[in-house]
XYZ file of C-alpha atoms in Angstrom:
675
model
C 44.676 29.997 -46.675
C 44.990 28.375 -43.254
C 47.294 25.427 -43.749
C 49.696 27.121 -46.105
C 50.326 29.971 -43.708
C 50.950 27.593 -40.840
C 53.190 25.279 -42.823
C 55.285 28.130 -44.153
C 55.764 29.558 -40.680
C 56.824 26.210 -39.269
C 54.099 26.294 -36.645
C 53.702 22.703 -35.595
C 50.421 22.705 -33.702
C 47.227 24.459 -34.725
C 44.854 22.634 -32.430
C 44.989 25.180 -29.614
C 43.699 28.037 -31.787
C 46.034 30.323 -29.832
C 45.240 34.007 -30.201
C 48.494 35.966 -30.129
C 48.986 39.726 -29.898
C 50.442 41.278 -33.024
C 54.171 41.965 -33.017
C 54.959 45.644 -32.786
C 58.676 45.520 -33.445
C 60.330 46.815 -36.580
C 59.733 49.980 -38.492
C 56.880 50.854 -40.776
C 56.253 53.680 -43.169
C 53.359 55.715 -41.832
C 51.192 57.369 -44.481
C 49.103 60.451 -43.876
C 45.878 59.618 -42.026
C 42.959 58.628 -44.211
C 41.154 61.750 -43.017
C 41.793 63.872 -39.984
C 41.541 67.240 -38.356
C 44.539 69.525 -38.329
C 47.112 69.047 -35.617
C 47.644 72.815 -35.464
C 45.232 73.542 -32.629
C 47.428 75.297 -30.074
C 45.934 78.749 -30.646
C 42.345 77.652 -31.152
C 39.650 77.965 -28.502
C 37.879 74.918 -29.909
C 39.401 71.913 -31.644
C 38.599 68.287 -32.358
C 40.324 65.431 -30.621
C 38.587 62.928 -32.881
C 40.066 62.150 -36.278
C 37.749 61.520 -39.192
C 37.981 59.052 -42.035
C 35.746 56.525 -43.767
C 32.415 56.150 -41.988
C 30.280 53.015 -42.077
C 27.549 54.505 -39.885
C 25.110 57.373 -40.311
C 26.136 58.950 -37.014
C 29.623 59.391 -35.625
C 30.795 60.386 -32.174
C 33.033 63.451 -32.104
C 35.035 64.783 -29.165
C 37.183 67.829 -28.683
C 38.541 70.504 -26.373
C 37.121 73.967 -25.838
C 37.652 77.058 -23.764
C 34.050 78.134 -24.387
C 30.874 77.119 -22.535
C 28.909 76.840 -25.789
C 29.987 74.785 -28.819
C 28.085 74.650 -32.093
C 28.584 72.341 -35.055
C 28.114 72.732 -38.786
C 28.139 70.130 -41.551
C 29.228 71.269 -44.987
C 28.529 74.862 -43.927
C 25.010 74.271 -42.557
C 24.181 74.344 -38.823
C 23.573 70.971 -37.166
C 20.693 70.770 -34.736
C 22.324 68.279 -32.382
C 23.056 68.562 -28.673
C 26.690 69.206 -27.810
C 27.642 68.216 -24.281
C 30.318 70.492 -22.809
C 32.032 69.302 -19.647
C 34.967 71.278 -18.314
C 37.384 71.763 -21.177
C 35.927 68.989 -23.316
C 32.904 68.532 -25.555
C 31.159 65.571 -27.162
C 28.373 65.062 -29.708
C 26.927 62.490 -32.065
C 26.921 63.935 -35.545
C 24.533 62.816 -38.317
C 26.222 62.300 -41.669
C 25.059 62.707 -45.230
C 26.064 60.577 -48.178
C 29.518 61.409 -49.461
C 31.840 63.987 -47.924
C 30.947 65.505 -44.547
C 33.019 68.471 -43.369
C 32.287 69.087 -39.691
C 33.357 72.354 -38.053
C 33.037 73.254 -34.363
C 32.693 76.873 -33.312
C 32.153 78.895 -30.169
C 31.228 82.548 -29.691
C 33.956 85.028 -28.739
C 32.764 88.544 -28.085
C 31.070 89.769 -31.227
C 32.299 86.898 -33.380
C 33.253 83.252 -33.162
C 36.270 81.014 -33.381
C 36.251 77.876 -35.491
C 38.058 74.581 -35.437
C 39.872 73.038 -38.325
C 37.383 70.879 -40.273
C 36.875 67.241 -39.369
C 36.118 65.222 -42.508
C 34.064 62.033 -42.719
C 33.531 60.161 -45.979
C 30.292 58.218 -45.715
C 30.726 54.783 -47.341
C 27.212 53.433 -46.833
C 24.730 53.733 -49.674
C 21.856 56.121 -48.967
C 18.307 55.192 -49.840
C 15.476 52.860 -48.874
C 15.851 49.156 -48.240
C 13.511 46.690 -49.913
C 12.467 43.649 -47.886
C 10.185 40.771 -48.880
C 8.430 38.331 -46.565
C 6.894 35.197 -48.077
C 3.775 33.477 -46.754
C 1.768 30.567 -48.161
C -2.004 30.662 -47.807
C -3.642 27.594 -49.205
C -2.738 27.534 -52.869
C -1.660 31.163 -52.977
C 1.711 32.710 -52.263
C 1.745 36.161 -50.657
C 4.778 38.387 -51.132
C 4.802 41.165 -48.554
C 7.044 44.212 -48.822
C 5.714 46.079 -45.800
C 8.901 45.431 -43.836
C 10.827 47.563 -46.345
C 12.567 50.420 -44.577
C 12.684 54.146 -45.252
C 15.949 55.723 -46.236
C 18.810 56.419 -43.941
C 19.807 59.004 -42.931
C 16.934 61.312 -43.883
C 13.932 59.017 -43.395
C 12.446 59.773 -46.826
C 9.294 57.684 -47.175
C 8.794 54.907 -49.681
C 6.315 56.154 -52.280
C 6.353 53.388 -54.891
C 6.343 49.581 -54.898
C 7.004 47.770 -58.189
C 6.856 43.969 -58.388
C 8.415 42.058 -61.261
C 9.900 38.744 -62.249
C 13.605 38.428 -61.583
C 15.459 38.914 -64.860
C 17.884 36.057 -64.129
C 15.090 33.582 -63.375
C 12.216 34.324 -65.756
C 9.959 31.616 -64.385
C 6.259 32.157 -65.199
C 4.223 33.714 -62.405
C 0.468 34.277 -62.279
C -1.299 36.874 -60.164
C -4.164 35.834 -57.909
C -6.471 37.558 -60.405
C -5.389 35.059 -63.051
C -3.318 37.521 -65.072
C 0.314 36.617 -65.799
C 2.986 38.741 -64.159
C 4.506 40.458 -67.176
C 6.772 43.438 -66.779
C 6.158 45.330 -63.543
C 3.103 45.586 -61.338
C 3.077 48.949 -59.610
C 0.832 49.206 -56.600
C 0.814 48.329 -52.949
C 3.416 46.587 -50.815
C 1.708 43.158 -51.127
C 1.453 40.841 -54.104
C -0.642 37.664 -54.246
C 0.329 34.904 -56.657
C -1.257 31.626 -57.619
C 0.887 28.611 -56.899
C 2.575 27.463 -60.124
C 1.473 24.001 -61.283
C 5.003 22.680 -61.841
C 7.603 21.870 -59.206
C 10.601 24.161 -59.034
C 11.911 27.435 -57.660
C 10.089 30.663 -58.496
C 11.658 34.108 -58.165
C 10.167 37.580 -57.814
C 11.672 40.998 -57.144
C 10.468 44.175 -55.471
C 11.832 47.622 -56.304
C 10.954 50.398 -53.876
C 11.356 54.108 -54.587
C 11.476 56.820 -51.951
C 10.366 60.455 -52.040
C 13.817 61.544 -53.212
C 13.783 59.157 -56.168
C 16.235 56.643 -54.715
C 15.572 52.962 -55.328
C 16.456 49.575 -53.923
C 15.623 46.077 -55.133
C 15.199 42.849 -53.212
C 14.663 39.390 -54.675
C 13.162 36.310 -53.093
C 11.970 32.913 -54.163
C 9.600 30.201 -53.076
C 9.581 26.526 -53.955
C 6.925 24.139 -55.198
C 7.367 20.470 -54.262
C 4.775 17.870 -55.126
C 2.497 20.651 -56.304
C 2.575 22.329 -52.886
C 4.099 25.820 -52.506
C 6.496 26.385 -49.620
C 8.334 29.385 -48.231
C 12.096 28.907 -48.120
C 14.176 29.271 -44.968
C 16.972 31.438 -46.341
C 19.184 30.688 -43.335
C 19.365 26.914 -43.697
C 18.168 26.043 -47.205
C 20.309 26.375 -50.286
C 19.439 27.096 -53.923
C 18.980 24.000 -56.058
C 21.847 24.844 -58.427
C 24.378 23.966 -55.730
C 23.308 20.296 -55.648
C 24.792 19.416 -59.035
C 27.513 22.055 -59.173
C 31.171 21.327 -59.875
C 33.516 24.101 -58.764
C 36.869 24.996 -60.302
C 39.509 27.394 -58.959
C 41.543 28.893 -61.809
C 44.946 30.478 -61.231
C 45.298 33.053 -64.033
C 49.113 33.111 -63.828
C 49.284 29.461 -64.899
C 47.541 30.417 -68.152
C 49.765 33.309 -69.168
C 49.900 36.923 -68.077
C 47.211 36.522 -65.444
C 44.252 38.749 -64.687
C 40.650 38.421 -65.824
C 41.533 38.124 -69.512
C 43.481 34.922 -68.829
C 40.393 33.399 -67.219
C 38.051 34.824 -69.854
C 40.021 33.168 -72.646
C 39.673 29.778 -70.925
C 35.961 29.899 -70.120
C 35.098 27.837 -73.194
C 37.683 25.248 -72.156
C 36.179 25.053 -68.654
C 32.648 24.836 -70.038
C 33.654 21.879 -72.217
C 35.198 20.243 -69.158
C 31.806 20.540 -67.441
C 32.593 23.181 -64.834
C 29.642 25.299 -63.740
C 31.076 27.339 -60.846
C 34.327 29.306 -60.685
C 36.157 30.087 -57.443
C 38.418 33.117 -57.854
C 41.231 34.038 -55.476
C 40.644 37.307 -53.557
C 40.158 40.138 -56.076
C 40.048 42.891 -53.422
C 43.077 45.162 -53.163
C 46.049 43.498 -51.451
C 49.340 44.668 -50.016
C 52.027 45.410 -52.585
C 53.878 42.157 -51.848
C 51.031 40.276 -53.526
C 49.817 38.266 -50.538
C 46.340 37.326 -51.713
C 44.883 37.234 -48.197
C 46.447 40.485 -46.901
C 43.605 42.815 -47.889
C 44.097 46.580 -47.836
C 40.705 47.678 -49.232
C 37.576 45.522 -49.458
C 35.988 47.712 -52.129
C 38.826 48.226 -54.609
C 39.721 45.719 -57.292
C 43.351 44.676 -57.015
C 45.530 45.669 -59.936
C 46.258 42.012 -60.696
C 42.544 41.547 -61.474
C 41.934 44.916 -63.110
C 40.743 46.897 -64.854
C 37.222 46.719 -63.478
C 35.696 46.600 -66.963
C 37.700 43.471 -67.816
C 36.801 41.810 -64.529
C 33.098 42.557 -65.052
C 33.296 41.281 -68.629
C 34.826 38.015 -67.394
C 31.968 37.562 -64.885
C 29.351 38.381 -67.535
C 30.930 35.977 -70.020
C 30.909 33.217 -67.401
C 27.227 33.877 -66.756
C 26.454 33.660 -70.468
C 28.001 30.185 -70.440
C 25.820 29.142 -67.507
C 28.579 29.359 -64.897
C 28.355 30.858 -61.434
C 31.242 32.959 -60.126
C 32.441 32.823 -56.510
C 35.018 35.070 -54.879
C 37.426 34.431 -52.073
C 36.721 37.124 -49.465
C 38.749 37.768 -46.310
C 36.602 39.269 -43.524
C 38.526 37.956 -40.506
C 41.465 40.333 -40.780
C 43.124 43.065 -42.817
C 46.719 43.670 -43.801
C 48.894 45.598 -41.373
C 49.734 47.741 -44.409
C 46.115 48.772 -44.961
C 45.466 52.516 -44.631
C 43.140 51.851 -41.706
C 45.720 49.956 -39.669
C 48.525 52.364 -40.532
C 46.302 55.209 -39.347
C 46.037 53.516 -35.943
C 49.817 53.221 -35.762
C 50.190 56.907 -36.566
C 47.478 58.247 -34.248
C 46.761 55.577 -31.661
C 43.402 55.919 -29.918
C 42.663 59.179 -31.747
C 42.330 57.183 -34.970
C 38.783 56.442 -36.019
C 40.012 52.969 -36.912
C 41.550 52.120 -33.549
C 38.445 50.129 -32.587
C 38.204 48.552 -36.031
C 40.809 46.042 -34.832
C 40.443 43.442 -32.107
C 42.742 44.108 -29.150
C 43.927 42.271 -26.070
C 43.857 43.623 -22.518
C 47.063 45.564 -23.211
C 45.605 47.282 -26.259
C 47.711 45.302 -28.725
C 46.077 44.029 -31.925
C 45.281 40.318 -31.877
C 45.916 37.784 -34.595
C 45.788 34.015 -35.016
C 48.862 31.792 -35.025
C 51.922 33.708 -36.267
C 49.995 35.948 -38.660
C 51.336 39.135 -37.090
C 50.878 40.966 -40.407
C 47.138 40.160 -40.389
C 45.450 41.907 -37.433
C 41.974 40.629 -36.582
C 38.984 42.876 -37.130
C 36.823 43.813 -34.142
C 33.340 42.447 -34.776
C 32.030 43.989 -31.568
C 32.261 47.303 -33.438
C 29.029 47.834 -35.424
C 30.926 49.839 -38.043
C 33.146 46.854 -38.790
C 30.084 44.669 -39.202
C 28.491 47.275 -41.480
C 31.701 47.569 -43.513
C 31.896 43.830 -44.112
C 28.205 43.551 -45.026
C 28.626 46.462 -47.426
C 31.674 44.762 -48.959
C 29.761 41.549 -49.676
C 26.858 43.509 -51.161
C 29.275 45.590 -53.247
C 30.654 42.533 -55.044
C 27.161 41.131 -55.617
C 25.608 44.327 -56.949
C 28.510 45.904 -58.792
C 30.000 42.775 -60.357
C 27.216 40.171 -60.288
C 29.073 37.736 -58.031
C 27.152 34.541 -57.185
C 28.844 33.379 -54.004
C 31.765 33.569 -51.632
C 34.410 31.316 -50.193
C 34.813 32.993 -46.789
C 38.414 32.828 -45.642
C 39.000 32.079 -41.934
C 35.267 31.989 -41.226
C 36.204 30.043 -38.096
C 37.947 33.150 -36.713
C 34.871 35.362 -36.851
C 32.818 32.482 -35.438
C 34.994 32.448 -32.336
C 34.857 36.198 -31.743
C 31.302 37.037 -32.904
C 29.270 33.897 -33.680
C 26.096 35.929 -34.277
C 27.591 37.808 -37.226
C 27.219 35.207 -39.967
C 23.406 34.965 -39.682
C 23.300 38.774 -39.724
C 25.316 38.791 -42.937
C 23.260 36.009 -44.519
C 20.035 37.963 -43.992
C 21.497 41.007 -45.704
C 22.979 39.312 -48.756
C 20.095 36.923 -49.469
C 17.842 39.974 -49.453
C 19.866 41.169 -52.440
C 20.362 37.769 -54.084
C 18.770 34.641 -52.577
C 20.802 32.431 -54.929
C 24.103 33.213 -53.210
C 26.382 30.314 -52.226
C 28.207 30.722 -48.920
C 31.248 28.480 -48.416
C 32.923 28.619 -45.002
C 36.589 27.989 -44.483
C 35.611 25.946 -41.477
C 35.039 22.289 -40.719
C 31.880 20.590 -41.950
C 31.870 18.443 -38.808
C 30.820 21.599 -36.908
C 27.031 21.974 -37.263
C 27.347 25.680 -36.398
C 28.056 26.669 -39.992
C 24.927 25.086 -41.413
C 22.608 26.791 -38.920
C 24.387 30.150 -39.095
C 24.282 31.151 -42.726
C 26.614 28.828 -44.637
C 25.719 26.276 -47.302
C 29.081 24.513 -47.593
C 32.066 23.883 -45.312
C 35.393 22.108 -45.680
C 36.058 18.395 -45.462
C 38.196 18.885 -42.360
C 38.463 17.105 -39.049
C 37.581 19.092 -35.929
C 41.096 20.564 -36.115
C 41.066 23.668 -38.347
C 43.002 23.098 -41.538
C 43.356 19.330 -41.155
C 41.995 17.520 -44.202
C 39.760 14.624 -43.180
C 41.573 12.401 -45.683
C 45.029 13.660 -44.710
C 46.569 10.260 -43.907
C 44.216 8.008 -45.866
C 46.344 7.714 -48.984
C 49.659 7.311 -47.191
C 48.706 3.734 -46.314
C 46.946 2.209 -49.347
C 46.578 -1.195 -47.705
C 44.571 0.476 -44.916
C 42.868 3.277 -46.853
C 39.418 1.727 -46.721
C 39.513 1.291 -42.963
C 40.766 4.862 -42.490
C 38.111 6.332 -44.762
C 35.005 5.054 -42.995
C 35.125 7.425 -40.001
C 36.304 10.288 -42.224
C 33.336 9.931 -44.561
C 30.668 9.515 -41.883
C 32.096 11.616 -39.002
C 31.104 8.649 -36.868
C 29.524 8.688 -34.331
C 28.272 12.299 -34.484
C 27.519 12.478 -38.188
C 26.854 15.717 -40.041
C 24.111 18.319 -39.861
C 21.175 17.208 -42.041
C 21.654 20.181 -44.391
C 25.459 19.969 -44.487
C 27.152 20.248 -47.862
C 30.782 19.158 -47.648
C 33.458 20.648 -49.882
C 35.198 17.655 -51.468
C 38.721 18.206 -52.773
C 42.045 16.493 -53.282
C 43.880 19.769 -53.988
C 43.304 23.367 -52.978
C 45.301 26.500 -52.238
C 46.415 25.168 -48.841
C 47.372 21.569 -49.620
C 50.842 22.398 -50.930
C 52.361 19.883 -53.334
C 49.747 18.515 -55.743
C 48.078 15.186 -54.952
C 49.280 13.590 -58.161
C 52.911 14.426 -57.358
C 52.556 12.737 -53.976
C 50.577 9.654 -54.942
C 50.726 9.220 -58.722
C 48.048 9.088 -61.428
C 46.474 5.730 -60.493
C 45.647 6.719 -56.938
C 44.590 10.158 -58.197
C 41.857 8.510 -60.277
C 40.597 6.528 -57.284
C 40.634 9.592 -55.024
C 38.870 11.728 -57.643
C 36.144 9.088 -57.972
C 35.639 9.284 -54.222
C 35.552 13.092 -54.437
C 32.852 13.165 -57.121
C 30.567 10.401 -55.833
C 30.341 11.181 -52.104
C 27.726 13.661 -50.865
C 29.013 17.193 -51.225
C 30.313 19.825 -53.600
C 33.332 18.630 -55.620
C 35.951 21.334 -56.095
C 38.783 21.110 -58.608
C 41.856 23.269 -58.370
C 43.658 24.709 -61.391
C 45.163 21.960 -63.514
C 43.717 18.948 -61.684
C 42.305 17.740 -64.988
C 45.771 17.574 -66.599
C 47.834 16.485 -63.598
C 49.509 19.892 -63.313
C 52.528 20.128 -61.016
C 53.069 23.272 -58.901
C 52.612 24.677 -55.392
C 49.997 27.453 -55.037
C 52.015 29.842 -52.863
C 55.272 29.470 -54.767
C 56.425 31.911 -57.438
C 53.907 30.801 -60.039
C 54.643 31.030 -63.750
C 52.775 29.739 -66.817
C 52.907 25.958 -67.135
C 52.692 23.655 -70.162
C 48.978 22.974 -70.412
C 49.398 19.358 -71.473
C 47.432 16.377 -70.230
C 50.464 14.316 -69.277
C 48.482 11.396 -67.795
C 45.349 11.441 -69.959
C 43.260 12.603 -67.009
C 41.004 15.104 -68.739
C 38.605 12.544 -70.320
C 38.380 10.836 -66.932
C 37.441 14.093 -65.198
C 34.917 14.884 -67.932
C 33.262 11.533 -67.211
C 33.220 12.129 -63.447
C 31.690 15.569 -63.919
C 29.037 14.223 -66.276
C 28.146 11.489 -63.763
C 27.913 14.031 -60.945
C 25.664 16.269 -63.042
C 23.372 13.610 -64.446
C 22.795 11.083 -61.648
C 20.244 12.583 -59.269
C 21.038 10.113 -56.478
C 24.452 11.769 -56.149
C 22.781 15.076 -55.251
C 21.302 13.871 -51.954
C 22.926 13.861 -48.516
C 22.524 10.089 -48.116
C 25.360 7.574 -48.147
C 25.505 4.033 -46.746
C 29.053 2.873 -46.030
C 29.228 -0.871 -46.599
C 31.319 -3.441 -44.765
C 34.121 -4.597 -47.067
C 36.333 -7.614 -46.516
C 39.704 -5.926 -47.194
C 41.165 -2.815 -45.552
C 42.531 -1.629 -48.887
C 39.001 -1.407 -50.290
C 36.084 0.895 -49.655
C 32.459 0.561 -50.690
C 29.374 2.706 -50.300
C 25.874 2.958 -51.668
C 24.162 6.163 -52.706
C 20.484 5.204 -52.247
C 17.964 5.920 -54.969
C 16.807 9.540 -54.751
C 15.236 10.817 -57.935
C 17.492 8.436 -59.834
C 18.961 4.932 -59.658
C 20.991 3.781 -56.656
C 24.744 4.044 -57.150
C 27.194 1.471 -55.795
C 30.776 2.769 -55.570
C 33.630 0.298 -55.109
C 37.213 1.489 -54.633
C 40.484 -0.417 -54.361
C 43.410 1.680 -53.123
C 45.842 -1.211 -53.007
C 48.273 -2.403 -55.645
C 46.903 -5.935 -55.550
C 43.683 -7.354 -56.935
C 41.723 -8.538 -53.891
C 38.863 -10.970 -53.607
C 36.573 -7.969 -53.030
C 33.278 -8.608 -51.292
C 30.855 -6.531 -49.226
C 28.263 -7.639 -46.718
C 24.681 -7.608 -47.922
C 22.206 -5.043 -46.596
C 18.527 -4.618 -47.530
C 19.332 -1.438 -49.452
C 22.208 -3.118 -51.267
C 20.035 -6.102 -52.153
C 17.558 -3.753 -53.788
C 20.316 -2.032 -55.728
C 22.140 -5.072 -57.110
C 19.020 -7.045 -57.974
C 20.076 -10.092 -59.954
C 23.718 -9.017 -59.929
C 24.037 -7.346 -63.330
C 25.128 -3.707 -63.179
C 26.674 -1.102 -65.464
C 29.871 0.808 -64.727
C 29.241 4.502 -65.397
C 32.969 5.140 -65.825
C 33.406 2.730 -68.741
C 29.881 1.793 -69.837
C 30.765 -1.884 -69.365
C 28.459 -4.463 -67.841
C 29.690 -5.892 -64.525
C 28.431 -9.190 -63.106
C 28.326 -9.455 -59.323
C 28.283 -12.726 -57.401
C 25.381 -12.417 -54.960
C 25.199 -15.235 -52.423
C 25.676 -16.228 -48.791
C 24.829 -12.755 -47.513
C 27.507 -10.952 -49.476
C 28.272 -9.442 -52.857
C 31.569 -10.340 -54.522
C 32.929 -8.051 -57.209
C 35.879 -8.432 -59.584
C 38.006 -5.273 -59.303
C 41.534 -4.515 -60.456
C 44.464 -3.097 -58.533
C 44.204 0.622 -57.703
C 40.921 0.931 -59.527
C 37.272 1.863 -59.091
C 33.751 1.006 -60.180
C 30.704 3.293 -60.181
C 27.782 0.933 -60.694
C 24.084 1.402 -61.394
C 21.498 -1.298 -62.129
C 21.762 -2.451 -65.734
C 18.096 -1.646 -66.255
C 18.556 2.064 -65.402
């Protein structure tokens, strides 16, 4: 979202990351408060100052005014045994909430009776019940799964009375108990389970369902890995599930396929499967402001009408899963729309609004925002209810719709205001699904993301929103020289566990790459995208050379492959899937003799080494690269096979260099002929 917003506003410089206060001019329609006490309190001896609303905590602070020395509280008609502090004409208390609707009434005695306030209503949004937790430990050749850190239910503290262990339904890998019996169905017993280490390498999943005394349940899933026959616990904060290594992501835009919505995507799942896509990235499905701004969220828990109904959206996700695809959502936790009910409530009621502290504010009390996004006030992550709301939103999409990952919009914004939040979130969502992919809209050159809960980050420079390859293709005769520092982040490099999102188009890049640079250079750039370390991401229509701008008034387009690109993309995807050496983090940039060329070696790692040679120029150069020990091992006698065409390529290996015949604006992806 970042670049498009800035470009459309005409903001020239984004490097300063200036935090501006939201504009307050203009008029706005103010709806009724989400929930509140009555304003008619003139004749009452006791009344609330606090306004209610949606609660993302099990206790809420209430304040009010009273003419009585003794104030009592009830919840849904029952007395609350909580201390109420009366000071002068004011009172204060912290009120425990139940699941669902909580009607709080304050009263004070008057003679032989009592006077009551208007009710204060809180709607509890957190899910009641226990919380399952699993710790993994390896002891020799056994793996111990320990559920003793599972927590009793909030808010009532009902004890956990049942532990049931079972294989995860999505990953039915064989598991054997320490007794030698296979884990079939559920094992009901204590909070610990001992397993024998499986004989085969891989990832092994198990789930724990806990039940409390009131019959409420919660399930947590974990996994451990076996490498070289040795079991290992997985660091959920910094390690990623294996499926990400070979994934190819695709961002569909339903409107381009017809009437939009989940049915438009559902109808094209077979098409995407044939293309080779195995992960979908969907634009934000949460409810948005009526103007249709995808990143102006009004409710994190409601499905926007453009993606509804919920049954169709869930069917689309389920159908994608049946085809072996993962489904990622765009989620927008940095800010909300200024037309959201929460923000409008603050405009109507000021500091009385429960949501006043949901939004970040400057020293003058004005909402803050980044750049010129005055319609997108930042959330206040110092407020624990905001943090709980966002965690609950992530979990909602995982549990209720089966979502497999998230592209986190403006993750850099939350990092700057509350850097400790992302690890907190990661712990909560991997407890529910350890296979989740977390993609930060933030720069992969910043190691923060990869130690604070993210698997993938953008191929940006250290300036937010600036594509690392932004000027590379504008100067084809110098593209190779410009690429070297962009690919390696020299001299700092990347975090050892960094996965870089590789793209040539996305929602923020404006005019499509092919319209700027043409089909020949598109093929070279796409080869780079799919053979460098990282997660390649295609945007709607890349495979047919589609022409549009993402934030324009989109309409259905002719779905015709005007440049014959689809077979080329199918080949690139197949290469990325099948060649294990492309799944590692290793790349050796080689010294080439012409600035219009670029060469790199993907060292052998579970597969053959891969030599990639690119010519961005319109001339056929005398292309040669300097020899290195790793390159010498890869080229051998000089006979290699081009994975793009299947043709044999003969290299001239002598005098400390490797010379390669390569055409104008073309590419070679070479492996040893013997492989």
